[in-house]
CSV table of C-alpha atoms and ligand atoms in Angstrom, one decimal:
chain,number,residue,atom,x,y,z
A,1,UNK,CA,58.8,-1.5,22.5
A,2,UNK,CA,56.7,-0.1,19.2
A,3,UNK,CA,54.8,3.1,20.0
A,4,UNK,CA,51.4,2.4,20.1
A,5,UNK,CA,49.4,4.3,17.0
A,6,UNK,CA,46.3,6.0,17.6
A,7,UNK,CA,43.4,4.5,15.7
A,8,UNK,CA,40.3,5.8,14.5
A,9,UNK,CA,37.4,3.7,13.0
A,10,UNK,CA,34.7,5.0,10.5
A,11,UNK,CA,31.6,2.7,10.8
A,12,UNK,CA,27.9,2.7,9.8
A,13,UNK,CA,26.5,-1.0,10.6
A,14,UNK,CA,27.4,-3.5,13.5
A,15,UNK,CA,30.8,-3.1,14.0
A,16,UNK,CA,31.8,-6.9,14.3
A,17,UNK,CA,35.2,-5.7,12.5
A,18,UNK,CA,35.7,-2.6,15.1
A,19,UNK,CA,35.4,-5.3,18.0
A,20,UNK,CA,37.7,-7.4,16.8
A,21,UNK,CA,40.0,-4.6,16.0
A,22,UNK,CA,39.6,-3.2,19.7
A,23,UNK,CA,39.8,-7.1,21.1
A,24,UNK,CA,43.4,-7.3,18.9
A,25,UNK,CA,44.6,-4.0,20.9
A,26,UNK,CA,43.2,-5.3,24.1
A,27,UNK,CA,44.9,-8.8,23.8
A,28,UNK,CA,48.7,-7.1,22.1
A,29,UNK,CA,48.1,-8.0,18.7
A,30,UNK,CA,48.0,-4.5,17.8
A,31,UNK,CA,50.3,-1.8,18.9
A,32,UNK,CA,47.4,0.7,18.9
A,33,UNK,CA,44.4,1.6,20.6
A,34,UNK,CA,41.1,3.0,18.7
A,35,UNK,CA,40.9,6.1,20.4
A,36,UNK,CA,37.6,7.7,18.3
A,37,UNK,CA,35.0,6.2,16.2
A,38,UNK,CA,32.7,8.0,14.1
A,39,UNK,CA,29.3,6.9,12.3
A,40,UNK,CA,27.2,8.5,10.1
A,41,UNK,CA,24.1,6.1,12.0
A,42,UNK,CA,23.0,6.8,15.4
A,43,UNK,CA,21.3,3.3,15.4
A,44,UNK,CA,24.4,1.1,14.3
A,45,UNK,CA,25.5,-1.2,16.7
A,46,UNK,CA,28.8,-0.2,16.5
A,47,UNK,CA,27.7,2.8,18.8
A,48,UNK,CA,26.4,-0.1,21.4
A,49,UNK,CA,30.0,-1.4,20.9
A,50,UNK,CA,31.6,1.3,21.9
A,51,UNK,CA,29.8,2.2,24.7
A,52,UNK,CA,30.2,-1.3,26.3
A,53,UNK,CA,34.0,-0.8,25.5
A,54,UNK,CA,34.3,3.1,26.8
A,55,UNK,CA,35.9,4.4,23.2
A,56,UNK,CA,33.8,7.5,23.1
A,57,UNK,CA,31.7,7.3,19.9
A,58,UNK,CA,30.5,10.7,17.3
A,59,UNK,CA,27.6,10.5,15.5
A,60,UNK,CA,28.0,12.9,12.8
A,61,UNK,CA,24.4,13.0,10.6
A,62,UNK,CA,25.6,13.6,7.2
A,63,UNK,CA,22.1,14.9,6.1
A,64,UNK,CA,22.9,18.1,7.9
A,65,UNK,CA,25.9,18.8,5.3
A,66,UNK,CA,25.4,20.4,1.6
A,67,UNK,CA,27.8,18.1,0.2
A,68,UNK,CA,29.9,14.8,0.3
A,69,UNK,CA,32.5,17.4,0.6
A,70,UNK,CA,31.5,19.4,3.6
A,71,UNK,CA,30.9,16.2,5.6
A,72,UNK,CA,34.3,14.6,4.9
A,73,UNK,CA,36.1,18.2,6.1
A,74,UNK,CA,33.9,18.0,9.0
A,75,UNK,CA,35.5,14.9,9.5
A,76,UNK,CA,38.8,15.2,8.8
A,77,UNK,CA,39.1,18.1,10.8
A,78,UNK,CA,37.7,15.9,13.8
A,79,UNK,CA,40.2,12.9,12.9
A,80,UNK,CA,42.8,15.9,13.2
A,81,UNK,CA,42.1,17.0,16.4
A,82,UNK,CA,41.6,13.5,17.8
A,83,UNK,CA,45.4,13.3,16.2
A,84,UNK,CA,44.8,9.8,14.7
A,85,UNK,CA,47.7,8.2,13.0
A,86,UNK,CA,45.5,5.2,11.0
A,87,UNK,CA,42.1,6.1,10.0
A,88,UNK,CA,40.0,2.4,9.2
A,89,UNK,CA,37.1,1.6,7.7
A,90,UNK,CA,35.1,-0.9,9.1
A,91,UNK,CA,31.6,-1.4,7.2
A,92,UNK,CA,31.2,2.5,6.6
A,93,UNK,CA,29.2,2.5,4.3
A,94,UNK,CA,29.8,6.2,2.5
A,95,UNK,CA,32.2,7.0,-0.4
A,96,UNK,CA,35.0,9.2,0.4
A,97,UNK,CA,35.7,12.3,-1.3
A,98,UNK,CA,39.1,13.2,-1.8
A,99,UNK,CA,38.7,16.1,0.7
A,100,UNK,CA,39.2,13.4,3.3
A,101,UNK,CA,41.3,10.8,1.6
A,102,UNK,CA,43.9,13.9,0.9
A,103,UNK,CA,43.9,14.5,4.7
A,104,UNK,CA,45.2,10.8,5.5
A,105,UNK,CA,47.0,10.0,2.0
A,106,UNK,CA,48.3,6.0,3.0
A,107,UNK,CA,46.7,6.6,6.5
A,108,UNK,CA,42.8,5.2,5.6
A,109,UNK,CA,42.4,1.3,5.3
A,110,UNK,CA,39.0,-0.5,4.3
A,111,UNK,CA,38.1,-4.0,4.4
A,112,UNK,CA,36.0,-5.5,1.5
A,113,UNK,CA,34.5,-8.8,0.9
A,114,UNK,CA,35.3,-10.1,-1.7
A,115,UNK,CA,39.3,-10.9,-3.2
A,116,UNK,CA,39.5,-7.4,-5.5
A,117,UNK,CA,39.5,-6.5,-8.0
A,118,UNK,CA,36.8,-8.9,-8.1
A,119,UNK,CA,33.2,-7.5,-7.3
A,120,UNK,CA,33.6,-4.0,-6.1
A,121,UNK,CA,30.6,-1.7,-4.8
A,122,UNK,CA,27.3,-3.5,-3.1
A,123,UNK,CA,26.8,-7.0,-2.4
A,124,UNK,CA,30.3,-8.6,-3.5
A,125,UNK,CA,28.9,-11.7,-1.8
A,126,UNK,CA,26.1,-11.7,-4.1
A,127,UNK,CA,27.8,-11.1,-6.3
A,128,UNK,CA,30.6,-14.1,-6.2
A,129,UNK,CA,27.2,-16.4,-6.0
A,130,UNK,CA,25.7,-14.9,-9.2
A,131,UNK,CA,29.3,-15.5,-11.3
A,132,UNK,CA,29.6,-19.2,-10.1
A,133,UNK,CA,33.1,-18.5,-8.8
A,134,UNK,CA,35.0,-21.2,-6.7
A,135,UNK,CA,36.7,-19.0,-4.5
A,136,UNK,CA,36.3,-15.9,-2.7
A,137,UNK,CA,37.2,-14.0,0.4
A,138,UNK,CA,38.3,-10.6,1.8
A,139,UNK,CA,40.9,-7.7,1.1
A,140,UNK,CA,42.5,-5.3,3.5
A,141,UNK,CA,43.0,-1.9,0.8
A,142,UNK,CA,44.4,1.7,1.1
A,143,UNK,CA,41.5,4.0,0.4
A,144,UNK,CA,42.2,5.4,-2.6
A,145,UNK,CA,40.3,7.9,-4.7
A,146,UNK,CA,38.4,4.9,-6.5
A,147,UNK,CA,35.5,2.8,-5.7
A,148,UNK,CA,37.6,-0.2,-3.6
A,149,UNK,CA,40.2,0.2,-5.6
A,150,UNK,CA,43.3,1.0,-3.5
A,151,UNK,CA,46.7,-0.8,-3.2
A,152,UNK,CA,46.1,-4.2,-1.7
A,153,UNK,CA,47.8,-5.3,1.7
A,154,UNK,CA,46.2,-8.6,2.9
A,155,UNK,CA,43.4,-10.9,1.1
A,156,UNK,CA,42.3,-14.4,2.4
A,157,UNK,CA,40.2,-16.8,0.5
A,158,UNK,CA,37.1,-18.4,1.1
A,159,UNK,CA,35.6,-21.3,-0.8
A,160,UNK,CA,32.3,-20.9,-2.2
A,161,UNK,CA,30.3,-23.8,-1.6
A,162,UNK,CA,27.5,-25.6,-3.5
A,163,UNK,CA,24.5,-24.5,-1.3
A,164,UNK,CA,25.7,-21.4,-0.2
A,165,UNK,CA,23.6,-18.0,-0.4
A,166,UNK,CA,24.9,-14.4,0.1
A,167,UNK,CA,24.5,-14.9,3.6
A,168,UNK,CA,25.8,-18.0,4.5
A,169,UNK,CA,28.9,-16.7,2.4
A,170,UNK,CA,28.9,-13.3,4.2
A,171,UNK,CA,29.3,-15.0,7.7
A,172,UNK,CA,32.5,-17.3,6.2
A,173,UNK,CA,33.9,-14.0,4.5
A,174,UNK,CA,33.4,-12.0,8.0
A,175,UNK,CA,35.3,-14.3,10.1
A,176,UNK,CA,38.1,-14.0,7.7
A,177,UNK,CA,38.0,-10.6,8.2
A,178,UNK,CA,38.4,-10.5,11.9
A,179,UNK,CA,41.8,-12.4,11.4
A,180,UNK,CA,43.3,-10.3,8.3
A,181,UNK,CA,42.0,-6.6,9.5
A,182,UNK,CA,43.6,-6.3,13.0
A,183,UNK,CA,47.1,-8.4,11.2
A,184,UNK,CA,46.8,-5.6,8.7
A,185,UNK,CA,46.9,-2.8,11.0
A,186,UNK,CA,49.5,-4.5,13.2
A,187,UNK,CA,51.7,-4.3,9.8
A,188,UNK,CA,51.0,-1.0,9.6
A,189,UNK,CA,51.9,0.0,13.3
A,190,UNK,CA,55.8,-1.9,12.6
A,191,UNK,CA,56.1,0.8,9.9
A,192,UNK,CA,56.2,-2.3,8.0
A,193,UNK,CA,53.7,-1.1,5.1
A,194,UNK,CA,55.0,0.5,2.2
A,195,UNK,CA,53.1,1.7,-0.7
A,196,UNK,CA,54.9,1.4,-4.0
A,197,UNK,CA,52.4,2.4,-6.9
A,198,UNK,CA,49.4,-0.3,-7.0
A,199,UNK,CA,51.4,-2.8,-4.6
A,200,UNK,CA,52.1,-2.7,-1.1
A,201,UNK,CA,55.5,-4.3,0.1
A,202,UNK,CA,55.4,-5.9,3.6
A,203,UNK,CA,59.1,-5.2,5.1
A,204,UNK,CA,60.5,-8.0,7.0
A,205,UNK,CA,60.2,-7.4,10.7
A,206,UNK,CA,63.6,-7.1,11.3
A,207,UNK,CA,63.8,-3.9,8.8
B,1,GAR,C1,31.9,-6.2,6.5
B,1,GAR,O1,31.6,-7.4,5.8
B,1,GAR,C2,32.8,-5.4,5.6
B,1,GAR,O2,33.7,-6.1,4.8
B,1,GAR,C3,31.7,-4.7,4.7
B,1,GAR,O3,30.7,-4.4,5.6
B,1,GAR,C4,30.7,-5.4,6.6
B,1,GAR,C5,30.7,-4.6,7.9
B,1,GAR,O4,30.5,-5.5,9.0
B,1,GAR,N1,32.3,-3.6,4.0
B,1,GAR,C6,32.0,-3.3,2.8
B,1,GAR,O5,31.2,-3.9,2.1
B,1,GAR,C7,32.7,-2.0,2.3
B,1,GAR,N2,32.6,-1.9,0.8
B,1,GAR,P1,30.7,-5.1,10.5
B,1,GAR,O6,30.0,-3.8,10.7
B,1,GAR,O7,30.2,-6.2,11.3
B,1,GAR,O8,32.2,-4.9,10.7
């Protein structure tokens, strides 16, 4: 049997992503178990989340810290103690600095929605409505030092209809996301992720 990995989630909005990443461990579909979340918004629903699910929840307000910096140490030195093996983000909705991406080099993974390298940054749903495109979607990433620009590990596609608007689009995208996230991370906990430059081979199960 795998060893489970410890997981801990970074999250500053609802948290739909963190449930289904907490269902996935629940139900086997992830060899891990979200032991930690942290948000940088005491309001988010995430925190409602993870009180109804008993994963104990820090609220860490960055506007008490000088600098980007300061907050990510703070943070990594948390996600160190907690002794997380997979650090995800899941809506968070801060940049990293590399004080905290250097911690967990090919340990932090976002989800992004929109099929990058295509609309980066805020509103990629907007975004894919303004350029007219026929197809969009979501991609799993390591965190790298850019702006959504890490090696890719999963993307799926969504069609972008006639009458749709950011938020009919967003709601398509996010169920997408529920499905490729948690299989994402499940890749990751087989040790079957490995980071070759900009790509990502997936190792066949079997090794
Ligand atoms: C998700 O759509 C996620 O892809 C996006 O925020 C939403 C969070 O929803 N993340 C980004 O845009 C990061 N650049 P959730 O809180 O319900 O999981």
């Amino acid at each position: 049997m795998t060893q489970k990995i410890r997981i801990a989630a970074l999250v500053s909005g609802r948290g739909t992503n963190l449930q289904a990443i907490v269902d996935g461990c629940r139900q086997g579909l992830i060899d891990g178990e979200v032991v930690l979340t942290i948000t940088n918004r005491a309001q988010a629903g995430a925190v409602d989340r993870c009180r109804r699910e008993g994963i104990p929840c820090l609220y860490v307000d960055n506007r008490r810290f000088s600098s980007r910096e300061s907050f990510d140490a703070e943070v990594a030195s948390t996600l160190r103690q907690a002794r997380v093996d997979l650090v995800i983000l899941a809506g968070f909705m801060r940049l990293l600095t590399p004080v905290l991406i250097r911690a967990f080099d090919g340990r932090i993974m976002n989800i992004h929605p929109s099929l990058l390298p295509s609309f980066p940054g805020l509103h990629p749903q907007q975004q894919a409505v303004d350029h007219g495109v026929r197809f969009t979607g979501c991609t799993v990433h390591f965190v790298d030092e850019g702006v959504d620009s890490g090696p890719i590990i999963l993307q799926a596609v969504v069609p972008v209809l006639d009458d749709d608007n950011e938020e009919s689009l967003r709601q398509r995208i996010l169920h997408q996301e529920h499905i490729v996230y948690p299989q994402a991370i499940q890749l990751f906990a087989q040790g079957r992720l490995k980071i070759e430059g900009r790509r990502v081979r997936i190792l066949s199960s079997s090794g």
